[in-house]
mmCIF file of N, CA, C and O in Angstrom:
data_model
loop_
_atom_site.group_PDB
_atom_site.id
_atom_site.type_symbol
_atom_site.label_atom_id
_atom_site.label_comp_id
_atom_site.label_asym_id
_atom_site.label_seq_id
_atom_site.Cartn_x
_atom_site.Cartn_y
_atom_site.Cartn_z
ATOM 1 N N MET A 1 -71.612 -27.844 46.381
ATOM 2 C CA MET A 1 -71.359 -27.117 47.528
ATOM 3 C C MET A 1 -72.603 -26.144 47.743
ATOM 4 O O MET A 1 -72.982 -25.641 46.761
ATOM 5 N N THR A 2 -72.993 -26.016 49.017
ATOM 6 C CA THR A 2 -74.047 -25.245 49.298
ATOM 7 C C THR A 2 -73.712 -23.735 49.188
ATOM 8 O O THR A 2 -72.480 -23.387 49.309
ATOM 9 N N LEU A 3 -74.726 -22.958 49.228
ATOM 10 C CA LEU A 3 -74.390 -21.451 49.228
ATOM 11 C C LEU A 3 -73.666 -20.950 50.487
ATOM 12 O O LEU A 3 -72.681 -20.283 50.387
ATOM 13 N N GLU A 4 -74.119 -21.633 51.691
ATOM 14 C CA GLU A 4 -73.348 -21.288 52.933
ATOM 15 C C GLU A 4 -71.828 -21.701 52.784
ATOM 16 O O GLU A 4 -70.930 -21.001 53.244
ATOM 17 N N GLU A 5 -71.584 -22.922 52.277
ATOM 18 C CA GLU A 5 -70.202 -23.462 52.152
ATOM 19 C C GLU A 5 -69.486 -22.524 51.222
ATOM 20 O O GLU A 5 -68.380 -22.265 51.335
ATOM 21 N N GLN A 6 -70.112 -22.086 50.000
ATOM 22 C CA GLN A 6 -69.409 -21.200 49.085
ATOM 23 C C GLN A 6 -68.879 -19.842 49.964
ATOM 24 O O GLN A 6 -67.760 -19.425 49.581
ATOM 25 N N ILE A 7 -69.883 -19.348 50.673
ATOM 26 C CA ILE A 7 -69.624 -18.122 51.155
ATOM 27 C C ILE A 7 -68.534 -18.299 52.342
ATOM 28 O O ILE A 7 -67.530 -17.466 52.406
ATOM 29 N N LYS A 8 -68.596 -19.430 53.128
ATOM 30 C CA LYS A 8 -67.634 -19.646 53.875
ATOM 31 C C LYS A 8 -66.159 -19.846 53.422
ATOM 32 O O LYS A 8 -65.033 -19.449 53.801
ATOM 33 N N GLU A 9 -66.192 -20.418 52.124
ATOM 34 C CA GLU A 9 -64.913 -20.689 51.336
ATOM 35 C C GLU A 9 -64.291 -19.350 50.932
ATOM 36 O O GLU A 9 -63.114 -19.211 51.062
ATOM 37 N N ILE A 10 -65.144 -18.508 50.494
ATOM 38 C CA ILE A 10 -64.624 -17.160 50.187
ATOM 39 C C ILE A 10 -63.992 -16.418 51.307
ATOM 40 O O ILE A 10 -62.870 -15.898 51.179
ATOM 41 N N ILE A 11 -64.636 -16.498 52.396
ATOM 42 C CA ILE A 11 -64.178 -15.859 53.658
ATOM 43 C C ILE A 11 -62.926 -16.642 54.129
ATOM 44 O O ILE A 11 -61.915 -15.995 54.516
ATOM 45 N N ALA A 12 -62.952 -17.881 54.095
ATOM 46 C CA ALA A 12 -61.748 -18.766 54.509
ATOM 47 C C ALA A 12 -60.552 -18.388 53.754
ATOM 48 O O ALA A 12 -59.419 -18.219 54.199
ATOM 49 N N ASP A 13 -60.751 -18.127 52.372
ATOM 50 C CA ASP A 13 -59.572 -17.817 51.550
ATOM 51 C C ASP A 13 -58.935 -16.560 51.899
ATOM 52 O O ASP A 13 -57.620 -16.486 52.014
ATOM 53 N N GLN A 14 -59.680 -15.495 52.385
ATOM 54 C CA GLN A 14 -59.142 -14.247 52.807
ATOM 55 C C GLN A 14 -58.463 -14.510 54.175
ATOM 56 O O GLN A 14 -57.547 -13.618 54.591
ATOM 57 N N ALA A 15 -59.231 -15.073 54.897
ATOM 58 C CA ALA A 15 -58.608 -15.426 56.417
ATOM 59 C C ALA A 15 -57.623 -16.317 56.457
ATOM 60 O O ALA A 15 -57.035 -16.487 57.597
ATOM 61 N N LEU A 16 -57.075 -17.057 55.403
ATOM 62 C CA LEU A 16 -56.215 -18.021 55.298
ATOM 63 C C LEU A 16 -56.430 -19.251 56.486
ATOM 64 O O LEU A 16 -55.587 -19.543 57.178
ATOM 65 N N MET A 17 -57.710 -19.529 56.356
ATOM 66 C CA MET A 17 -58.302 -20.605 57.247
ATOM 67 C C MET A 17 -58.979 -21.728 56.497
ATOM 68 O O MET A 17 -59.250 -21.639 55.221
ATOM 69 N N ASP A 18 -59.283 -22.762 57.107
ATOM 70 C CA ASP A 18 -60.182 -23.923 56.567
ATOM 71 C C ASP A 18 -61.444 -23.520 56.725
ATOM 72 O O ASP A 18 -61.928 -22.904 57.719
ATOM 73 N N ARG A 19 -62.384 -23.750 55.703
ATOM 74 C CA ARG A 19 -63.837 -23.404 55.796
ATOM 75 C C ARG A 19 -64.446 -23.873 57.180
ATOM 76 O O ARG A 19 -65.270 -23.329 57.527
ATOM 77 N N GLN A 20 -64.071 -25.183 57.514
ATOM 78 C CA GLN A 20 -64.650 -25.853 58.636
ATOM 79 C C GLN A 20 -64.336 -24.941 60.021
ATOM 80 O O GLN A 20 -65.078 -25.198 60.886
ATOM 81 N N ASP A 21 -63.236 -24.196 59.946
ATOM 82 C CA ASP A 21 -62.863 -23.454 61.153
ATOM 83 C C ASP A 21 -63.729 -22.170 61.353
ATOM 84 O O ASP A 21 -63.658 -21.521 62.234
ATOM 85 N N ILE A 22 -64.680 -21.865 60.255
ATOM 86 C CA ILE A 22 -65.353 -20.640 60.274
ATOM 87 C C ILE A 22 -66.748 -20.980 60.747
ATOM 88 O O ILE A 22 -67.443 -21.852 60.083
ATOM 89 N N SER A 23 -67.335 -20.245 61.861
ATOM 90 C CA SER A 23 -68.686 -20.598 62.381
ATOM 91 C C SER A 23 -69.500 -19.482 61.905
ATOM 92 O O SER A 23 -69.220 -18.444 61.504
ATOM 93 N N ASP A 24 -70.905 -19.822 62.011
ATOM 94 C CA ASP A 24 -72.048 -18.809 61.557
ATOM 95 C C ASP A 24 -71.791 -17.532 62.467
ATOM 96 O O ASP A 24 -72.104 -16.428 61.805
ATOM 97 N N ASP A 25 -71.545 -17.608 63.719
ATOM 98 C CA ASP A 25 -71.569 -16.411 64.476
ATOM 99 C C ASP A 25 -70.085 -15.814 64.489
ATOM 100 O O ASP A 25 -69.938 -14.830 65.402
ATOM 101 N N SER A 26 -69.212 -16.326 63.772
ATOM 102 C CA SER A 26 -67.874 -15.569 63.691
ATOM 103 C C SER A 26 -68.036 -14.162 63.016
ATOM 104 O O SER A 26 -68.727 -13.962 62.186
ATOM 105 N N THR A 27 -67.232 -13.164 63.639
ATOM 106 C CA THR A 27 -67.282 -11.864 62.993
ATOM 107 C C THR A 27 -66.027 -11.826 62.073
ATOM 108 O O THR A 27 -64.982 -12.517 62.404
ATOM 109 N N LEU A 28 -65.922 -10.849 61.238
ATOM 110 C CA LEU A 28 -64.887 -10.685 60.431
ATOM 111 C C LEU A 28 -63.597 -10.147 61.184
ATOM 112 O O LEU A 28 -62.523 -10.655 60.933
ATOM 113 N N ASP A 29 -63.853 -9.524 62.159
ATOM 114 C CA ASP A 29 -62.781 -9.074 63.124
ATOM 115 C C ASP A 29 -62.214 -10.154 63.864
ATOM 116 O O ASP A 29 -60.938 -10.216 63.971
ATOM 117 N N GLU A 30 -62.969 -11.161 64.402
ATOM 118 C CA GLU A 30 -62.520 -12.287 64.981
ATOM 119 C C GLU A 30 -61.678 -13.225 64.052
ATOM 120 O O GLU A 30 -60.790 -13.877 64.626
ATOM 121 N N LEU A 31 -62.043 -13.065 62.815
ATOM 122 C CA LEU A 31 -61.258 -13.914 61.806
ATOM 123 C C LEU A 31 -59.876 -13.250 61.428
ATOM 124 O O LEU A 31 -59.262 -13.750 60.607
ATOM 125 N N GLY A 32 -59.756 -12.061 61.845
ATOM 126 C CA GLY A 32 -58.533 -11.287 61.479
ATOM 127 C C GLY A 32 -58.622 -10.616 60.305
ATOM 128 O O GLY A 32 -57.497 -10.356 59.618
ATOM 129 N N LEU A 33 -59.613 -10.274 59.768
ATOM 130 C CA LEU A 33 -59.889 -9.738 58.415
ATOM 131 C C LEU A 33 -60.025 -8.308 58.370
ATOM 132 O O LEU A 33 -60.703 -7.744 59.215
ATOM 133 N N ASP A 34 -58.995 -7.504 57.602
ATOM 134 C CA ASP A 34 -59.168 -6.149 57.618
ATOM 135 C C ASP A 34 -60.027 -5.645 56.478
ATOM 136 O O ASP A 34 -60.571 -6.329 55.715
ATOM 137 N N SER A 35 -59.937 -4.379 56.298
ATOM 138 C CA SER A 35 -60.855 -3.734 55.250
ATOM 139 C C SER A 35 -60.581 -4.107 53.825
ATOM 140 O O SER A 35 -61.671 -4.328 53.129
ATOM 141 N N LEU A 36 -59.327 -4.395 53.540
ATOM 142 C CA LEU A 36 -59.109 -4.864 52.322
ATOM 143 C C LEU A 36 -59.634 -6.259 52.037
ATOM 144 O O LEU A 36 -60.071 -6.606 50.971
ATOM 145 N N ALA A 37 -59.424 -7.175 53.049
ATOM 146 C CA ALA A 37 -60.006 -8.436 52.915
ATOM 147 C C ALA A 37 -61.560 -8.422 52.812
ATOM 148 O O ALA A 37 -62.135 -9.329 52.080
ATOM 149 N N VAL A 38 -62.220 -7.530 53.580
ATOM 150 C CA VAL A 38 -63.542 -7.427 53.394
ATOM 151 C C VAL A 38 -64.068 -7.147 51.897
ATOM 152 O O VAL A 38 -65.005 -7.621 51.329
ATOM 153 N N VAL A 39 -63.357 -6.115 51.395
ATOM 154 C CA VAL A 39 -63.608 -5.690 50.025
ATOM 155 C C VAL A 39 -63.343 -7.101 49.045
ATOM 156 O O VAL A 39 -64.362 -7.248 48.183
ATOM 157 N N GLU A 40 -62.344 -7.739 49.274
ATOM 158 C CA GLU A 40 -62.233 -8.925 48.548
ATOM 159 C C GLU A 40 -63.170 -9.899 48.606
ATOM 160 O O GLU A 40 -63.669 -10.669 47.701
ATOM 161 N N ILE A 41 -63.762 -10.070 49.830
ATOM 162 C CA ILE A 41 -64.910 -10.865 50.258
ATOM 163 C C ILE A 41 -66.124 -10.491 49.454
ATOM 164 O O ILE A 41 -66.707 -11.414 48.779
ATOM 165 N N ILE A 42 -66.377 -9.292 49.370
ATOM 166 C CA ILE A 42 -67.582 -8.567 48.649
ATOM 167 C C ILE A 42 -67.386 -8.992 47.208
ATOM 168 O O ILE A 42 -68.411 -9.439 46.593
ATOM 169 N N TYR A 43 -66.199 -8.828 46.640
ATOM 170 C CA TYR A 43 -66.077 -8.934 45.228
ATOM 171 C C TYR A 43 -66.176 -10.434 44.933
ATOM 172 O O TYR A 43 -66.782 -10.798 43.917
ATOM 173 N N GLY A 44 -65.612 -11.345 45.823
ATOM 174 C CA GLY A 44 -65.798 -12.799 45.642
ATOM 175 C C GLY A 44 -67.157 -13.190 45.595
ATOM 176 O O GLY A 44 -67.594 -13.973 44.777
ATOM 177 N N VAL A 45 -68.009 -12.675 46.600
ATOM 178 C CA VAL A 45 -69.574 -13.046 46.602
ATOM 179 C C VAL A 45 -70.181 -12.566 45.371
ATOM 180 O O VAL A 45 -70.976 -13.194 44.851
ATOM 181 N N GLU A 46 -69.908 -11.272 45.063
ATOM 182 C CA GLU A 46 -70.675 -10.882 43.808
ATOM 183 C C GLU A 46 -70.274 -11.661 42.559
ATOM 184 O O GLU A 46 -71.311 -11.955 41.815
ATOM 185 N N GLU A 47 -69.108 -12.047 42.553
ATOM 186 C CA GLU A 47 -68.679 -12.808 41.311
ATOM 187 C C GLU A 47 -69.241 -14.279 41.429
ATOM 188 O O GLU A 47 -69.865 -14.792 40.341
ATOM 189 N N ALA A 48 -69.260 -14.722 42.534
ATOM 190 C CA ALA A 48 -69.710 -16.159 42.672
ATOM 191 C C ALA A 48 -71.226 -16.288 42.514
ATOM 192 O O ALA A 48 -71.729 -17.340 41.860
ATOM 193 N N PHE A 49 -72.001 -15.276 42.852
ATOM 194 C CA PHE A 49 -73.476 -15.388 42.831
ATOM 195 C C PHE A 49 -74.066 -14.319 41.899
ATOM 196 O O PHE A 49 -75.386 -14.241 41.850
ATOM 197 N N ASP A 50 -73.336 -13.788 41.032
ATOM 198 C CA ASP A 50 -73.767 -12.849 40.075
ATOM 199 C C ASP A 50 -74.727 -11.846 40.640
ATOM 200 O O ASP A 50 -76.017 -11.609 40.181
ATOM 201 N N ILE A 51 -74.263 -11.133 41.798
ATOM 202 C CA ILE A 51 -75.163 -10.162 42.531
ATOM 203 C C ILE A 51 -74.354 -8.868 42.607
ATOM 204 O O ILE A 51 -73.184 -8.791 42.580
ATOM 205 N N GLN A 52 -75.005 -7.833 42.962
ATOM 206 C CA GLN A 52 -74.520 -6.584 43.392
ATOM 207 C C GLN A 52 -74.704 -6.271 44.894
ATOM 208 O O GLN A 52 -75.876 -6.090 45.362
ATOM 209 N N VAL A 53 -73.668 -6.371 45.631
ATOM 210 C CA VAL A 53 -73.713 -6.163 47.132
ATOM 211 C C VAL A 53 -73.692 -4.566 47.402
ATOM 212 O O VAL A 53 -72.708 -3.872 46.876
ATOM 213 N N PRO A 54 -74.694 -4.090 47.920
ATOM 214 C CA PRO A 54 -74.734 -2.724 48.445
ATOM 215 C C PRO A 54 -73.794 -2.306 49.508
ATOM 216 O O PRO A 54 -74.080 -2.248 50.749
ATOM 217 N N PHE A 55 -72.467 -2.175 49.176
ATOM 218 C CA PHE A 55 -71.345 -1.844 50.052
ATOM 219 C C PHE A 55 -70.498 -0.725 49.441
ATOM 220 O O PHE A 55 -69.951 -0.924 48.303
ATOM 221 N N ASN A 56 -70.196 0.086 50.158
ATOM 222 C CA ASN A 56 -69.323 1.226 49.853
ATOM 223 C C ASN A 56 -68.026 1.198 50.676
ATOM 224 O O ASN A 56 -68.056 1.269 51.913
ATOM 225 N N ALA A 57 -66.828 0.645 50.204
ATOM 226 C CA ALA A 57 -65.628 0.472 50.848
ATOM 227 C C ALA A 57 -65.096 1.866 51.471
ATOM 228 O O ALA A 57 -64.500 1.691 52.428
ATOM 229 N N ASN A 58 -65.598 3.007 50.869
ATOM 230 C CA ASN A 58 -65.204 4.231 51.423
ATOM 231 C C ASN A 58 -65.908 4.657 52.612
ATOM 232 O O ASN A 58 -65.283 5.386 53.587
ATOM 233 N N GLU A 59 -67.159 4.143 52.665
ATOM 234 C CA GLU A 59 -67.958 4.468 53.942
ATOM 235 C C GLU A 59 -68.682 3.216 54.273
ATOM 236 O O GLU A 59 -69.899 3.152 54.168
ATOM 237 N N PRO A 60 -67.923 2.171 54.823
ATOM 238 C CA PRO A 60 -68.620 0.825 55.068
ATOM 239 C C PRO A 60 -69.651 0.966 56.209
ATOM 240 O O PRO A 60 -70.704 0.170 56.190
ATOM 241 N N GLU A 61 -69.622 1.918 57.221
ATOM 242 C CA GLU A 61 -70.617 2.149 58.120
ATOM 243 C C GLU A 61 -71.980 2.485 57.576
ATOM 244 O O GLU A 61 -72.992 2.476 58.152
ATOM 245 N N ASP A 62 -71.858 3.107 56.353
ATOM 246 C CA ASP A 62 -73.228 3.591 55.710
ATOM 247 C C ASP A 62 -73.780 2.664 54.777
ATOM 248 O O ASP A 62 -74.727 2.889 54.058
ATOM 249 N N SER A 63 -73.083 1.358 54.583
ATOM 250 C CA SER A 63 -73.633 0.340 53.731
ATOM 251 C C SER A 63 -74.847 -0.302 54.259
ATOM 252 O O SER A 63 -75.128 -0.354 55.312
ATOM 253 N N ASP A 64 -75.664 -0.833 53.210
ATOM 254 C CA ASP A 64 -76.945 -1.384 53.571
ATOM 255 C C ASP A 64 -76.735 -2.921 53.687
ATOM 256 O O ASP A 64 -77.804 -3.640 53.723
ATOM 257 N N PHE A 65 -75.584 -3.348 53.860
ATOM 258 C CA PHE A 65 -75.285 -4.831 53.819
ATOM 259 C C PHE A 65 -74.595 -5.136 55.095
ATOM 260 O O PHE A 65 -73.639 -4.561 55.611
ATOM 261 N N ASP A 66 -75.308 -5.938 55.874
ATOM 262 C CA ASP A 66 -74.815 -6.338 57.208
ATOM 263 C C ASP A 66 -73.670 -7.325 57.121
ATOM 264 O O ASP A 66 -73.765 -8.554 56.699
ATOM 265 N N LEU A 67 -72.527 -6.865 57.540
ATOM 266 C CA LEU A 67 -71.293 -7.762 57.689
ATOM 267 C C LEU A 67 -70.885 -8.016 59.023
ATOM 268 O O LEU A 67 -69.675 -8.347 59.323
ATOM 269 N N SER A 68 -71.930 -8.126 60.028
ATOM 270 C CA SER A 68 -71.561 -8.192 61.427
ATOM 271 C C SER A 68 -71.049 -9.599 61.746
ATOM 272 O O SER A 68 -70.307 -9.894 62.655
ATOM 273 N N THR A 69 -71.685 -10.651 61.166
ATOM 274 C CA THR A 69 -71.309 -12.103 61.382
ATOM 275 C C THR A 69 -71.228 -12.879 59.987
ATOM 276 O O THR A 69 -71.836 -12.236 59.036
ATOM 277 N N VAL A 70 -70.722 -13.971 59.910
ATOM 278 C CA VAL A 70 -70.781 -14.736 58.748
ATOM 279 C C VAL A 70 -72.207 -15.102 58.433
ATOM 280 O O VAL A 70 -72.627 -15.068 57.274
ATOM 281 N N GLN A 71 -73.038 -15.467 59.439
ATOM 282 C CA GLN A 71 -74.522 -15.682 59.237
ATOM 283 C C GLN A 71 -75.151 -14.464 58.650
ATOM 284 O O GLN A 71 -76.105 -14.706 57.740
ATOM 285 N N ALA A 72 -74.937 -13.303 58.957
ATOM 286 C CA ALA A 72 -75.365 -12.156 58.702
ATOM 287 C C ALA A 72 -75.142 -11.991 57.127
ATOM 288 O O ALA A 72 -75.929 -11.457 56.227
ATOM 289 N N ILE A 73 -73.884 -12.343 56.649
ATOM 290 C CA ILE A 73 -73.394 -12.175 55.352
ATOM 291 C C ILE A 73 -74.177 -13.218 54.436
ATOM 292 O O ILE A 73 -74.618 -12.998 53.346
ATOM 293 N N ILE A 74 -74.327 -14.416 54.938
ATOM 294 C CA ILE A 74 -75.189 -15.531 54.325
ATOM 295 C C ILE A 74 -76.504 -14.824 54.039
ATOM 296 O O ILE A 74 -77.119 -15.172 52.957
ATOM 297 N N ASP A 75 -77.215 -14.513 55.086
ATOM 298 C CA ASP A 75 -78.638 -14.186 55.050
ATOM 299 C C ASP A 75 -78.687 -13.033 53.974
ATOM 300 O O ASP A 75 -79.591 -12.867 53.246
ATOM 301 N N GLY A 76 -77.747 -12.113 53.988
ATOM 302 C CA GLY A 76 -77.793 -10.913 53.058
ATOM 303 C C GLY A 76 -77.694 -11.360 51.661
ATOM 304 O O GLY A 76 -78.449 -10.856 50.749
ATOM 305 N N VAL A 77 -76.845 -12.312 51.335
ATOM 306 C CA VAL A 77 -76.684 -12.899 50.078
ATOM 307 C C VAL A 77 -77.934 -13.675 49.516
ATOM 308 O O VAL A 77 -78.243 -13.520 48.502
ATOM 309 N N LYS A 78 -78.448 -14.339 50.513
ATOM 310 C CA LYS A 78 -79.745 -14.978 50.131
ATOM 311 C C LYS A 78 -80.791 -14.074 49.672
ATOM 312 O O LYS A 78 -81.622 -14.320 48.775
ATOM 313 N N GLU A 79 -80.902 -13.000 50.550
ATOM 314 C CA GLU A 79 -81.761 -11.919 50.309
ATOM 315 C C GLU A 79 -81.570 -11.241 48.954
ATOM 316 O O GLU A 79 -82.613 -11.125 48.056
ATOM 317 N N LEU A 80 -80.332 -10.928 48.573
ATOM 318 C CA LEU A 80 -79.945 -10.446 47.393
ATOM 319 C C LEU A 80 -80.298 -11.328 46.087
ATOM 320 O O LEU A 80 -80.672 -10.867 44.921
ATOM 321 N N ILE A 81 -80.074 -12.545 46.317
ATOM 322 C CA ILE A 81 -80.297 -13.428 45.269
ATOM 323 C C ILE A 81 -81.883 -13.629 44.925
ATOM 324 O O ILE A 81 -82.333 -13.749 43.833
ATOM 325 N N ALA A 82 -82.572 -13.608 46.107
ATOM 326 C CA ALA A 82 -84.027 -13.572 45.943
ATOM 327 C C ALA A 82 -84.572 -12.374 45.230
ATOM 328 O O ALA A 82 -85.646 -12.532 44.562
ATOM 329 N N GLU A 83 -83.923 -11.205 45.437
ATOM 330 C CA GLU A 83 -84.388 -10.130 44.847
ATOM 331 C C GLU A 83 -83.911 -9.818 43.504
ATOM 332 O O GLU A 83 -84.379 -8.942 42.823
ATOM 333 N N LYS A 84 -83.026 -10.669 43.105
ATOM 334 C CA LYS A 84 -82.497 -10.532 41.796
ATOM 335 C C LYS A 84 -83.434 -10.789 40.609
ATOM 336 O O LYS A 84 -84.281 -11.801 40.649
ATOM 337 N N PRO A 85 -83.467 -9.765 39.676
ATOM 338 C CA PRO A 85 -84.614 -10.073 38.604
ATOM 339 C C PRO A 85 -84.177 -11.246 37.774
ATOM 340 O O PRO A 85 -82.974 -11.462 37.434
ATOM 341 N N ALA A 86 -85.161 -11.799 37.384
ATOM 342 C CA ALA A 86 -85.093 -13.039 36.471
ATOM 343 C C ALA A 86 -84.490 -12.641 35.014
ATOM 344 O O ALA A 86 -84.815 -11.503 34.673
ATOM 345 N N ASP A 87 -83.553 -13.434 34.581
ATOM 346 C CA ASP A 87 -82.868 -12.982 33.193
ATOM 347 C C ASP A 87 -84.015 -13.299 32.095
ATOM 348 O O ASP A 87 -84.674 -13.991 32.024
#
């Protein structure tokens, strides 16, 4: 499974949808996801890719992570993986 597919799968699990029904330009609001689901998505992404997403659930508007669309999330995760120090 590709990175994109994995992220869409994490989002689909929270949206109770099939991964194939989620497009790159979908917003989390369009998918019917509330703030709790967003937090679950962040945790799922962090666990799946062993990264730390710069997201504050108490102040989401001040976070440095773009959650505007599915593609923005995918791009952000790719960036975080690239910046991750080698073990």
